[in-house]
Amino acid sequence: MISFQSKIKEVYATPIGKDILDKLFLQMKLPEKLIDNPMIGNMKLSTVVKLSRGKLSEGFLRTFLNLVNAEKDVPAPGTCEVKPAWWKEAVFYQIYPRSFCDGNGDGMGDLEGVLSKLDYLKSIGVDAIWFSPIYDSPQDDNGYDIRDYRTIWERFGTMEKFDELLDAVHARGMRLIMDLVINHSSDEHEWFQKALTDPKSKYHDYYIFRPATGKGSDPGDPPNNWKSFFSGSAWNYYPEINEWGLHLFSSKQMDLNWENPELRADVIDMIRWWLEKGVDGFRMDVINLISKTDGLPDGDEMIGKMMGVRGIEHYFYGPRLHEYLRQIRSEAFDPYNAFSVGEMPGIGMESGKLLTGDDRHELDLFFNFDHLETPGHTRFDDYVYDLNYLKQYYIRWQEGFGNHCWQALFLENHDNPRVVSKIEPNPAFHEKLAMTLLTIQLTLKGTPFIYQGQEMGTANYPFRSIEEMDDVESINLYNELIEKHTPAEAFRIVLSGTRDHARRMIDWDPSDPGDSARYDHVRNYLQKLTTARKDHKTLVYGDILFTNRTRKDLFTYFRSDANENWYIECNLSNHDIRRSGTDLNPESIANCRVLGNYGNVRNGVLRAYECNVYWLT
Ligand code: TEU
């Protein structure tokens, strides 16, 4: 048991303690090594509170201790052999259906459009497709608010079209995974509607309601101080039943009550229904949020500031999370051999091991987000991302995650701006940069997830006003910001981080010759990369060895096994850098180069964002 009297190094020896301290250190830009300093490591938590002079409250520490002590398990050592699996070898491609490809000419993407692009996806080496939600939905959050889990949204197509698509995917030897949004449903889902019209029905307990405490027509204060991820309180008041309902996301995305066994059984039934159809697995939306602390206590202000949303410590790693995941796994996934990747904001490496270790029977993979912004920044800051941070992040994870676990490698999705724009303001460099990033994604140890448009080096869209934006998160944030900022300032903040950058319709036939050339170059390059990865399992399962670990702007590593040895070198900057004496001399290995984003290798120098992949043996 960790207590106020425990030392920092004792806390760091627990999985949750380590994850939280690592996060704190990262945010404060302190090196992890600090724990090894006896002065720091031997300091008692009670002393830390005293030294903080009121910055760390006792409440903060109590919440922290509860989280640390609630996890009784420790991850198994990761020194075992990696167990092969199809999803470790696969290249995944995420489709955001509304903006991928328009098959019926109504200006919005649809299933027909996807069908028309399957041969293309196959040709660039995609093995598995992840579909963002295509279910019936009022589209308050572009389909992450589901009205009916067993129907396709009419603008995307029909269930017959879906079945045809699934067959067509399988006929090409590819797989399809669906988005499973089960932390919440739309308020238009029939369960929620029944909960409101008949509060005595069983569906009332499918959601998280709390009685209003006010008098007369005044509902009083919400049941706790939790904030929604999309601005404002996390509670809606429903006068018809005089109760508050919890929503961690938009006010139309109502959190489901996972405490209720009947709700769980219904969700599991639905999952099995899709698996019965033949889908190959699921990406599970904010799946780490499904279990909430008993009694829904108030969130700590400081943790709220640090993590970006107040209340999060009461549900990002909730008390029954492991139990629920195991139930889903054993009752739905295992009988169908289904694959799962959990989207898990806030989860760190050690808790990630406990959620995805192959000895744990919970999930296969998870998305960790710590690499998407450099320390001290949030998505809505206007700043230039330094790739040296990405390098250090990957070294840490690739060396620390262990062989029971497997990393999901992604740089973009539908919730983030385009990665080339984040890193490089000058579009002239985007083509080379896009190729280097794909090289990193496809040659590190893990499963690459490519987001639609990434294979063309797509950049952010130059929105001119808030009216051009569509995303509920951006619009809510803008409305919150204009209370304190001028409209121009508010727009600028939203512009940096808006999810709409990634949600613009893909332009399949760019009229601009520059765009068109970039599309071809990046795509052809990706095609070669995926081919190399398929032909050489060393690039999937081989050991990884990093060199030049502390050299700025140079990212180099070997992938090797008993049979093959590969060397990858990337320049992370937009200027020439020199190889050092210890680097492999390309003159001697130039004929081993399998891939690169410049026509030839140059001795001694790597040009802006140059990358090369060498097959040495
Ligand atoms: O995203 C969850 C989520 O936490 C993100 O909104 C996150 O806060 C942000 O993007 C960090 O960069 C998932 C879906 O991916 C998103 O599209 C949905 O809006 C959300 O859940 C609610 O379902």
XYZ file of C-alpha atoms and ligand atoms in Angstrom:
640
model
C 0.000 0.000 0.000
C 1.259 3.440 -0.913
C 0.558 6.121 1.712
C 1.517 9.706 2.524
C 4.570 8.230 4.222
C 5.756 6.358 1.104
C 8.794 7.475 -0.835
C 8.644 8.696 -4.424
C 10.705 5.728 -5.611
C 8.151 3.360 -4.022
C 5.373 5.115 -5.876
C 7.388 4.897 -9.085
C 7.692 1.139 -8.620
C 3.886 0.754 -9.006
C 2.419 0.727 -12.527
C -0.039 3.569 -12.059
C 2.390 5.579 -9.952
C 4.950 5.291 -12.730
C 2.507 6.333 -15.429
C 1.319 9.371 -13.511
C 4.803 10.481 -12.458
C 6.072 10.029 -16.009
C 3.250 12.218 -17.231
C 3.964 14.850 -14.587
C 7.659 14.837 -15.416
C 6.899 15.138 -19.093
C 4.579 18.085 -18.554
C 7.139 19.794 -16.329
C 9.879 18.973 -18.858
C 11.907 17.124 -16.223
C 14.004 14.081 -17.122
C 12.708 10.685 -15.918
C 16.186 9.985 -14.572
C 15.397 12.338 -11.710
C 13.792 9.412 -9.868
C 17.231 7.779 -9.647
C 18.542 10.787 -7.765
C 18.437 9.634 -4.093
C 17.380 13.094 -2.920
C 14.257 12.868 -5.056
C 13.634 9.111 -4.888
C 13.779 8.987 -1.098
C 11.536 11.968 -0.560
C 8.261 11.143 1.173
C 5.002 12.166 -0.431
C 4.100 14.163 2.678
C 7.300 16.185 2.178
C 6.419 16.817 -1.478
C 3.094 18.279 -0.378
C 4.815 20.511 2.146
C 7.416 21.662 -0.361
C 4.771 22.470 -2.929
C 3.509 25.246 -0.622
C -0.141 24.659 -1.320
C 0.238 23.901 -5.027
C -0.416 20.209 -4.369
C -3.503 19.804 -2.256
C -4.137 16.871 0.027
C -7.188 16.111 -2.089
C -4.939 15.770 -5.106
C -2.689 13.365 -3.294
C -5.550 11.303 -1.911
C -6.990 10.868 -5.414
C -3.536 9.919 -6.630
C -3.082 7.343 -3.839
C -6.501 5.832 -4.516
C -5.620 5.359 -8.183
C -2.235 3.866 -7.393
C -3.524 1.513 -4.709
C -6.581 0.361 -6.658
C -4.382 -1.488 -9.173
C -3.173 -4.692 -7.532
C -1.603 -6.260 -10.618
C 1.797 -5.656 -12.135
C 2.690 -6.225 -15.788
C 4.542 -9.447 -16.606
C 8.153 -8.976 -17.723
C 8.223 -8.295 -21.437
C 11.201 -10.497 -22.184
C 9.194 -13.333 -23.798
C 9.116 -14.042 -27.543
C 6.638 -12.048 -29.619
C 3.624 -14.158 -30.574
C 2.858 -13.715 -34.276
C -0.631 -12.483 -35.245
C -2.200 -11.230 -38.475
C -2.860 -7.830 -36.953
C 0.801 -7.399 -36.061
C 1.720 -7.822 -39.716
C -1.152 -5.803 -41.164
C -1.080 -2.240 -42.418
C -4.308 -0.565 -41.265
C -5.993 2.322 -43.028
C -8.589 4.494 -41.339
C -11.554 5.667 -43.382
C -13.635 8.584 -42.179
C -16.587 7.713 -44.373
C -18.200 11.129 -44.772
C -15.112 12.620 -46.350
C -13.438 9.664 -48.038
C -15.169 9.202 -51.365
C -18.544 10.276 -52.718
C -20.155 7.488 -54.719
C -23.583 9.014 -55.375
C -22.662 12.629 -56.113
C -24.386 14.221 -53.122
C -21.165 15.837 -51.939
C -20.636 13.476 -49.024
C -18.656 10.259 -48.820
C -20.545 6.965 -48.662
C -20.203 3.172 -48.829
C -20.497 3.150 -52.617
C -17.509 5.492 -52.719
C -15.506 3.199 -50.444
C -16.375 0.245 -52.656
C -14.953 2.081 -55.646
C -11.639 2.589 -53.832
C -10.973 -0.928 -52.574
C -8.666 -1.837 -55.444
C -6.766 1.365 -54.865
C -6.362 0.571 -51.152
C -5.225 -2.919 -51.971
C -2.718 -1.530 -54.460
C -1.011 0.695 -51.905
C -0.670 -2.271 -49.557
C -3.547 -1.827 -47.127
C -4.431 -5.057 -45.307
C -7.173 -3.892 -42.993
C -9.651 -1.037 -43.022
C -11.000 0.711 -39.941
C -14.287 2.446 -40.542
C -15.174 5.389 -38.360
C -18.863 5.059 -37.393
C -21.328 4.409 -40.209
C -24.330 3.640 -38.014
C -27.602 5.509 -37.943
C -27.014 8.747 -36.105
C -28.266 12.343 -35.851
C -24.606 13.286 -36.600
C -24.135 15.635 -33.700
C -20.552 14.313 -33.487
C -20.295 12.911 -37.010
C -21.607 9.489 -36.102
C -19.902 9.056 -32.724
C -23.426 9.605 -31.430
C -25.225 6.419 -32.396
C -29.005 6.224 -32.643
C -29.208 2.620 -33.796
C -26.253 0.255 -33.612
C -27.755 -2.182 -36.105
C -28.589 0.202 -38.954
C -26.436 2.064 -41.471
C -26.943 5.835 -41.644
C -29.034 6.409 -44.760
C -26.679 8.928 -46.354
C -23.909 6.327 -46.236
C -26.003 3.543 -47.764
C -27.922 0.457 -46.739
C -27.154 -2.730 -44.843
C -27.171 -4.561 -48.189
C -24.490 -2.200 -49.433
C -22.519 -2.817 -46.275
C -22.744 -6.594 -46.736
C -21.589 -6.196 -50.315
C -18.701 -4.062 -49.159
C -17.664 -6.518 -46.465
C -17.649 -9.332 -49.025
C -15.654 -7.185 -51.433
C -13.090 -6.404 -48.739
C -12.729 -10.079 -47.881
C -12.592 -11.084 -51.537
C -9.466 -8.923 -51.838
C -7.847 -10.605 -48.857
C -8.318 -7.534 -46.682
C -10.056 -7.209 -43.339
C -12.568 -4.738 -41.959
C -12.904 -3.443 -38.432
C -15.742 -1.272 -37.205
C -15.785 1.577 -34.728
C -17.447 0.505 -31.511
C -18.827 3.499 -29.643
C -20.134 2.091 -26.390
C -19.129 4.582 -23.743
C -22.158 6.571 -24.832
C -25.074 6.527 -27.244
C -27.038 9.303 -28.893
C -29.807 10.837 -26.805
C -31.998 9.806 -29.741
C -31.272 6.127 -29.150
C -34.479 4.324 -28.200
C -32.959 3.277 -24.859
C -32.485 6.906 -23.887
C -35.874 7.929 -25.206
C -37.525 5.193 -23.137
C -35.497 6.224 -20.102
C -36.996 9.696 -20.407
C -40.582 8.754 -21.226
C -40.761 5.954 -18.686
C -38.240 6.482 -15.894
C -39.453 3.246 -14.294
C -38.479 1.186 -17.323
C -35.278 -0.841 -17.203
C -33.717 1.550 -19.711
C -33.546 4.337 -17.170
C -30.706 2.449 -15.524
C -28.918 2.101 -18.885
C -27.699 5.688 -18.414
C -26.227 7.715 -15.585
C -28.957 9.867 -14.065
C -28.936 11.739 -10.771
C -31.900 13.521 -9.133
C -32.021 17.311 -9.221
C -31.738 18.893 -5.816
C -33.191 22.350 -6.493
C -36.591 23.706 -5.607
C -39.505 24.396 -7.950
C -38.354 24.938 -11.517
C -34.729 25.454 -10.469
C -32.752 22.208 -10.872
C -29.981 23.420 -8.537
C -26.363 22.526 -9.201
C -25.319 19.592 -11.371
C -24.486 16.439 -9.367
C -20.729 17.077 -9.597
C -18.183 19.456 -11.135
C -17.136 17.292 -14.085
C -16.595 19.049 -17.390
C -17.389 17.683 -20.802
C -14.545 17.098 -23.272
C -16.504 19.381 -25.565
C -16.810 22.392 -23.181
C -19.230 23.135 -20.362
C -20.671 20.913 -17.667
C -20.834 17.164 -18.227
C -24.479 17.157 -17.129
C -27.769 17.915 -18.899
C -30.907 18.658 -16.937
C -34.080 16.811 -18.013
C -37.097 18.649 -16.597
C -39.490 15.854 -17.637
C -37.972 13.563 -15.006
C -36.352 16.255 -12.852
C -32.979 14.544 -13.204
C -29.508 15.203 -14.544
C -27.927 12.926 -17.132
C -24.171 12.490 -17.599
C -22.400 13.140 -20.918
C -18.610 13.227 -21.083
C -18.771 14.401 -24.708
C -21.441 16.466 -26.511
C -24.780 17.101 -24.854
C -26.301 14.571 -27.254
C -23.842 11.781 -26.353
C -25.182 10.229 -23.175
C -22.872 8.007 -21.131
C -24.048 4.427 -20.767
C -24.172 2.870 -17.319
C -21.746 -0.039 -17.450
C -22.543 -0.920 -13.842
C -25.770 -2.375 -15.162
C -25.386 -6.051 -16.198
C -28.390 -5.848 -18.531
C -26.806 -2.954 -20.440
C -23.599 -4.951 -20.751
C -25.494 -7.982 -22.011
C -27.298 -5.864 -24.629
C -24.054 -4.283 -25.830
C -22.364 -7.675 -26.039
C -25.305 -9.001 -28.036
C -24.879 -6.146 -30.492
C -21.135 -6.789 -30.819
C -21.782 -10.453 -31.535
C -24.352 -9.459 -34.154
C -21.663 -7.616 -36.112
C -19.147 -10.413 -35.647
C -21.724 -12.885 -36.865
C -21.865 -10.824 -40.063
C -18.147 -11.365 -40.443
C -16.461 -8.139 -39.413
C -12.940 -8.813 -38.189
C -12.786 -6.693 -35.080
C -13.251 -3.260 -33.580
C -11.616 0.016 -32.784
C -13.192 0.848 -29.439
C -13.988 4.495 -28.897
C -12.795 5.985 -25.557
C -13.114 2.501 -24.132
C -11.070 3.308 -21.034
C -13.813 5.680 -19.888
C -16.573 3.118 -19.363
C -16.093 2.535 -15.622
C -16.657 5.486 -13.281
C -15.704 5.829 -9.591
C -18.565 4.931 -7.237
C -20.495 7.956 -6.108
C -19.138 10.122 -8.955
C -17.061 12.406 -6.678
C -15.979 15.900 -7.741
C -12.859 16.179 -9.863
C -9.687 17.807 -8.567
C -8.990 21.257 -10.034
C -5.280 20.676 -10.499
C -5.626 17.302 -12.185
C -8.317 18.843 -14.355
C -5.946 21.579 -15.514
C -3.141 19.121 -16.133
C -5.226 16.632 -18.067
C -7.387 19.181 -19.852
C -10.742 18.121 -18.410
C -12.053 18.202 -14.843
C -13.176 14.878 -13.382
C -11.055 12.630 -15.579
C -9.303 10.910 -12.641
C -12.671 9.320 -11.816
C -13.059 7.489 -15.083
C -9.912 7.286 -17.237
C -8.847 4.106 -15.425
C -12.011 3.260 -13.524
C -12.361 0.573 -10.866
C -14.092 -2.041 -13.050
C -12.405 -1.328 -16.388
C -10.423 -4.581 -16.515
C -13.475 -6.592 -15.515
C -15.649 -5.105 -18.277
C -12.971 -5.559 -20.924
C -12.560 -9.206 -19.970
C -16.272 -9.746 -20.189
C -16.424 -8.252 -23.680
C -13.399 -10.285 -24.689
C -14.625 -13.637 -23.428
C -18.292 -13.265 -24.371
C -17.955 -11.486 -27.701
C -14.446 -11.294 -29.162
C -12.900 -14.645 -28.310
C -15.640 -16.831 -29.815
C -15.054 -15.046 -33.134
C -11.342 -14.524 -32.832
C -11.965 -10.803 -33.226
C -9.268 -8.149 -33.106
C -9.528 -5.120 -30.830
C -7.775 -1.778 -30.570
C -8.858 0.526 -27.775
C -8.776 4.274 -28.010
C -7.564 5.259 -24.542
C -6.904 8.911 -23.815
C -4.812 9.316 -20.657
C -3.454 5.756 -20.483
C 0.307 5.435 -20.081
C 2.779 2.635 -20.713
C 2.340 0.544 -17.571
C -1.450 0.701 -17.469
C -1.303 0.066 -21.226
C 0.565 -3.159 -20.518
C -2.136 -4.237 -18.087
C -4.830 -3.489 -20.660
C -3.202 -5.053 -23.709
C -0.657 -7.670 -22.591
C -1.206 -10.921 -24.493
C -1.338 -12.673 -21.113
C -4.205 -10.439 -19.905
C -7.172 -11.294 -22.173
C -8.409 -7.730 -22.469
C -7.466 -5.815 -25.639
C -4.950 -6.425 -28.424
C -3.714 -2.871 -28.994
C -4.355 0.610 -27.758
C -3.881 4.138 -29.026
C -1.750 6.269 -26.725
C -1.746 9.997 -27.495
C 1.317 11.256 -25.672
C 3.266 11.723 -28.893
C 0.764 13.950 -30.657
C 1.837 17.149 -28.924
C 5.237 18.050 -27.544
C 5.388 18.566 -23.750
C 3.689 21.675 -22.488
C 1.483 22.003 -25.572
C -2.098 21.138 -26.295
C -3.712 20.559 -29.655
C -5.044 24.118 -29.730
C -1.629 25.771 -29.366
C -0.165 27.293 -32.489
C 3.390 25.923 -32.417
C 5.881 23.971 -34.490
C 6.181 20.335 -33.429
C 9.789 19.187 -32.904
C 10.326 15.703 -34.319
C 13.149 15.099 -31.854
C 10.427 14.616 -29.270
C 8.804 11.944 -31.440
C 12.158 10.203 -31.678
C 12.557 10.100 -27.891
C 8.946 8.988 -27.455
C 9.435 6.065 -29.821
C 12.751 5.031 -28.288
C 11.065 4.931 -24.886
C 8.064 2.918 -26.040
C 9.864 0.561 -28.366
C 12.336 -0.334 -25.629
C 9.941 -0.256 -22.719
C 6.663 -1.770 -23.866
C 7.935 -5.374 -23.928
C 7.050 -8.390 -26.019
C 3.720 -9.186 -24.347
C 2.505 -5.948 -25.890
C 2.559 -4.462 -29.332
C 2.478 -0.804 -30.254
C -0.111 0.862 -32.483
C 1.834 3.323 -34.665
C -0.156 6.339 -35.798
C 0.442 10.017 -36.404
C -2.958 11.106 -37.625
C -6.618 10.342 -37.184
C -9.933 12.148 -37.567
C -9.397 14.004 -34.267
C -6.150 15.739 -35.116
C -4.750 18.245 -37.581
C -2.617 16.931 -40.432
C 0.799 15.920 -39.188
C 2.886 17.562 -41.945
C 1.368 20.950 -41.100
C 2.067 20.445 -37.435
C 5.766 19.864 -38.071
C 6.649 21.984 -41.074
C 5.186 25.393 -41.925
C 6.751 25.393 -45.393
C 4.665 23.292 -47.805
C 7.662 22.839 -50.099
C 8.944 20.251 -47.620
C 5.683 18.363 -47.126
C 6.296 15.716 -49.740
C 9.639 14.574 -48.313
C 8.375 14.884 -44.762
C 5.276 12.782 -45.481
C 7.527 10.033 -46.848
C 9.851 10.120 -43.857
C 6.943 9.891 -41.449
C 5.508 6.920 -43.315
C 8.934 5.293 -43.242
C 9.058 5.658 -39.471
C 5.516 4.332 -39.103
C 6.206 1.301 -41.279
C 9.634 0.309 -40.039
C 9.298 0.639 -36.272
C 8.077 -2.367 -34.310
C 4.287 -2.224 -34.196
C 1.182 -1.986 -36.332
C 0.900 1.090 -38.558
C -2.439 2.891 -38.825
C -2.522 5.250 -41.792
C -5.213 7.908 -41.899
C -6.964 8.682 -45.173
C -5.060 11.324 -47.112
C -1.803 10.662 -45.300
C -0.682 8.627 -48.312
C -0.822 11.847 -50.361
C 0.918 14.068 -47.849
C -2.280 16.026 -47.249
C -1.865 19.244 -45.251
C -4.227 21.340 -43.124
C -6.988 23.314 -44.786
C -6.794 27.121 -44.692
C -10.184 27.763 -43.072
C -11.102 31.434 -43.177
C -13.924 31.599 -40.637
C -15.718 29.563 -38.004
C -18.674 29.244 -40.395
C -16.550 26.945 -42.552
C -16.096 24.563 -39.639
C -18.425 21.784 -38.821
C -17.087 19.977 -35.781
C -19.067 20.178 -32.531
C -15.852 20.342 -30.484
C -14.564 23.338 -32.471
C -17.854 25.192 -32.424
C -18.389 24.687 -28.677
C -14.823 25.748 -27.982
C -15.204 28.848 -30.137
C -18.364 29.826 -28.281
C -16.604 29.349 -24.964
C -13.557 31.335 -26.113
C -15.393 34.397 -27.387
C -16.498 35.082 -23.830
C -12.898 36.012 -23.040
C -11.252 36.640 -26.437
C -11.969 38.638 -29.552
C -13.620 36.598 -32.323
C -10.374 36.792 -34.335
C -8.326 35.402 -31.452
C -10.873 32.721 -30.714
C -10.860 31.661 -34.360
C -7.068 31.511 -34.440
C -6.985 29.187 -31.417
C -9.643 26.900 -32.864
C -7.908 26.915 -36.243
C -4.705 25.428 -34.816
C -6.366 22.355 -33.394
C -9.661 21.888 -35.167
C -10.517 18.313 -36.080
C -11.997 19.657 -39.302
C -8.509 19.761 -40.866
C -8.628 15.988 -41.040
C -12.276 15.860 -42.056
C -12.146 17.716 -45.375
C -13.305 15.753 -48.375
C -10.399 13.905 -50.007
C -9.639 15.439 -53.389
C -8.976 12.398 -55.543
C -8.183 14.362 -58.676
C -6.298 17.492 -57.763
C -6.244 20.058 -60.549
C -3.144 21.687 -59.104
C -0.130 20.018 -60.785
C 1.969 20.417 -57.616
C -0.629 18.584 -55.532
C -1.039 15.939 -58.136
C 2.696 15.221 -58.314
C 2.959 15.047 -54.532
C 0.034 12.615 -54.400
C 1.765 10.282 -56.838
C 5.159 10.473 -55.232
C 3.999 9.824 -51.674
C 1.596 7.072 -52.758
C 4.172 5.264 -54.851
C 6.618 5.496 -52.029
C 4.111 4.046 -49.559
C 3.411 1.237 -51.950
C 7.094 0.295 -51.949
C 7.260 0.518 -48.177
C 4.275 -1.778 -47.650
C 5.742 -4.239 -50.140
C 9.052 -4.322 -48.271
C 7.224 -4.851 -44.983
C 5.198 -7.723 -46.443
C 8.167 -9.410 -48.056
C 10.434 -9.099 -45.036
C 9.019 -10.159 -41.696
C 12.175 -8.795 -40.062
C 10.617 -5.368 -40.529
C 7.640 -6.595 -38.478
C 9.017 -8.896 -35.809
C 12.755 -8.201 -35.877
C 14.536 -6.731 -32.870
C 15.046 -3.001 -32.870
C 18.289 -1.265 -31.975
C 18.543 2.508 -31.895
C 21.793 4.305 -32.620
C 22.608 8.020 -32.472
C 20.221 8.102 -29.536
C 21.004 11.598 -28.382
C 21.945 13.170 -31.715
C 19.650 15.978 -32.652
C 17.692 15.650 -35.900
C 19.060 12.211 -36.798
C 16.900 9.126 -36.187
C 18.608 5.823 -36.960
C 17.904 2.212 -36.070
C 18.466 -1.391 -37.072
C 15.797 -4.050 -37.436
C 17.271 -7.496 -37.329
C 16.723 -11.178 -36.692
C 18.716 -14.348 -37.340
C 18.290 -13.930 -41.100
C 18.220 -10.269 -42.028
C 19.563 -6.938 -40.940
C 18.012 -3.598 -41.918
C 19.172 -0.066 -41.295
C 16.912 2.995 -41.362
C 18.135 6.601 -41.278
C 15.973 9.721 -41.190
C 16.793 13.399 -41.096
C 14.174 14.957 -38.810
C 14.945 18.520 -39.883
C 14.384 20.710 -42.933
C 18.123 21.322 -43.474
C 21.180 19.262 -44.371
C 22.756 17.297 -41.547
C 26.049 15.433 -41.550
C 26.363 11.790 -40.754
C 28.867 11.195 -37.975
C 31.887 8.898 -38.076
C 30.001 6.138 -36.308
C 27.153 6.058 -38.841
C 27.118 3.560 -41.607
C 28.843 5.015 -44.599
C 26.331 5.020 -47.438
C 29.086 4.757 -49.972
C 29.770 1.234 -48.787
C 26.113 0.304 -48.461
C 24.540 2.370 -51.232
C 23.786 -0.705 -53.254
C 21.880 -2.086 -50.225
C 19.422 0.798 -50.320
C 15.921 -0.522 -50.904
C 14.082 2.728 -50.470
C 14.632 6.412 -50.018
C 12.881 9.689 -50.670
C 15.730 11.217 -52.716
C 16.969 9.796 -55.981
C 20.315 8.689 -54.612
C 22.247 8.718 -51.361
C 24.860 11.356 -50.851
C 28.020 10.683 -48.964
C 28.286 12.281 -45.545
C 25.103 14.330 -45.812
C 21.394 13.779 -45.324
C 19.262 16.386 -47.051
C 16.061 17.956 -45.633
C 13.781 15.190 -44.279
C 15.759 12.598 -46.175
C 15.152 8.985 -45.264
C 16.770 5.773 -46.480
C 16.039 2.137 -45.812
C 18.908 -0.318 -46.340
C 18.754 -4.090 -46.437
C 22.213 -4.978 -45.258
C 22.067 -8.765 -45.405
O -12.288 10.695 -29.222
C -12.077 10.820 -27.864
C -11.236 11.876 -27.436
O -10.837 11.818 -26.304
C -10.857 12.977 -28.341
O -11.884 13.873 -28.506
C -9.708 13.605 -27.709
O -10.127 14.332 -26.580
C -8.977 14.511 -28.628
O -9.207 14.188 -29.933
C -7.504 14.385 -28.314
O -6.727 14.720 -29.388
C -13.233 9.779 -29.637
C -13.459 9.924 -31.121
O -12.281 9.609 -31.786
C -13.964 11.305 -31.392
O -14.096 11.550 -32.757
C -15.288 11.452 -30.699
O -15.743 12.766 -30.832
C -15.199 11.116 -29.220
O -14.465 9.922 -28.966
C -16.570 10.890 -28.655
O -17.126 9.719 -29.165
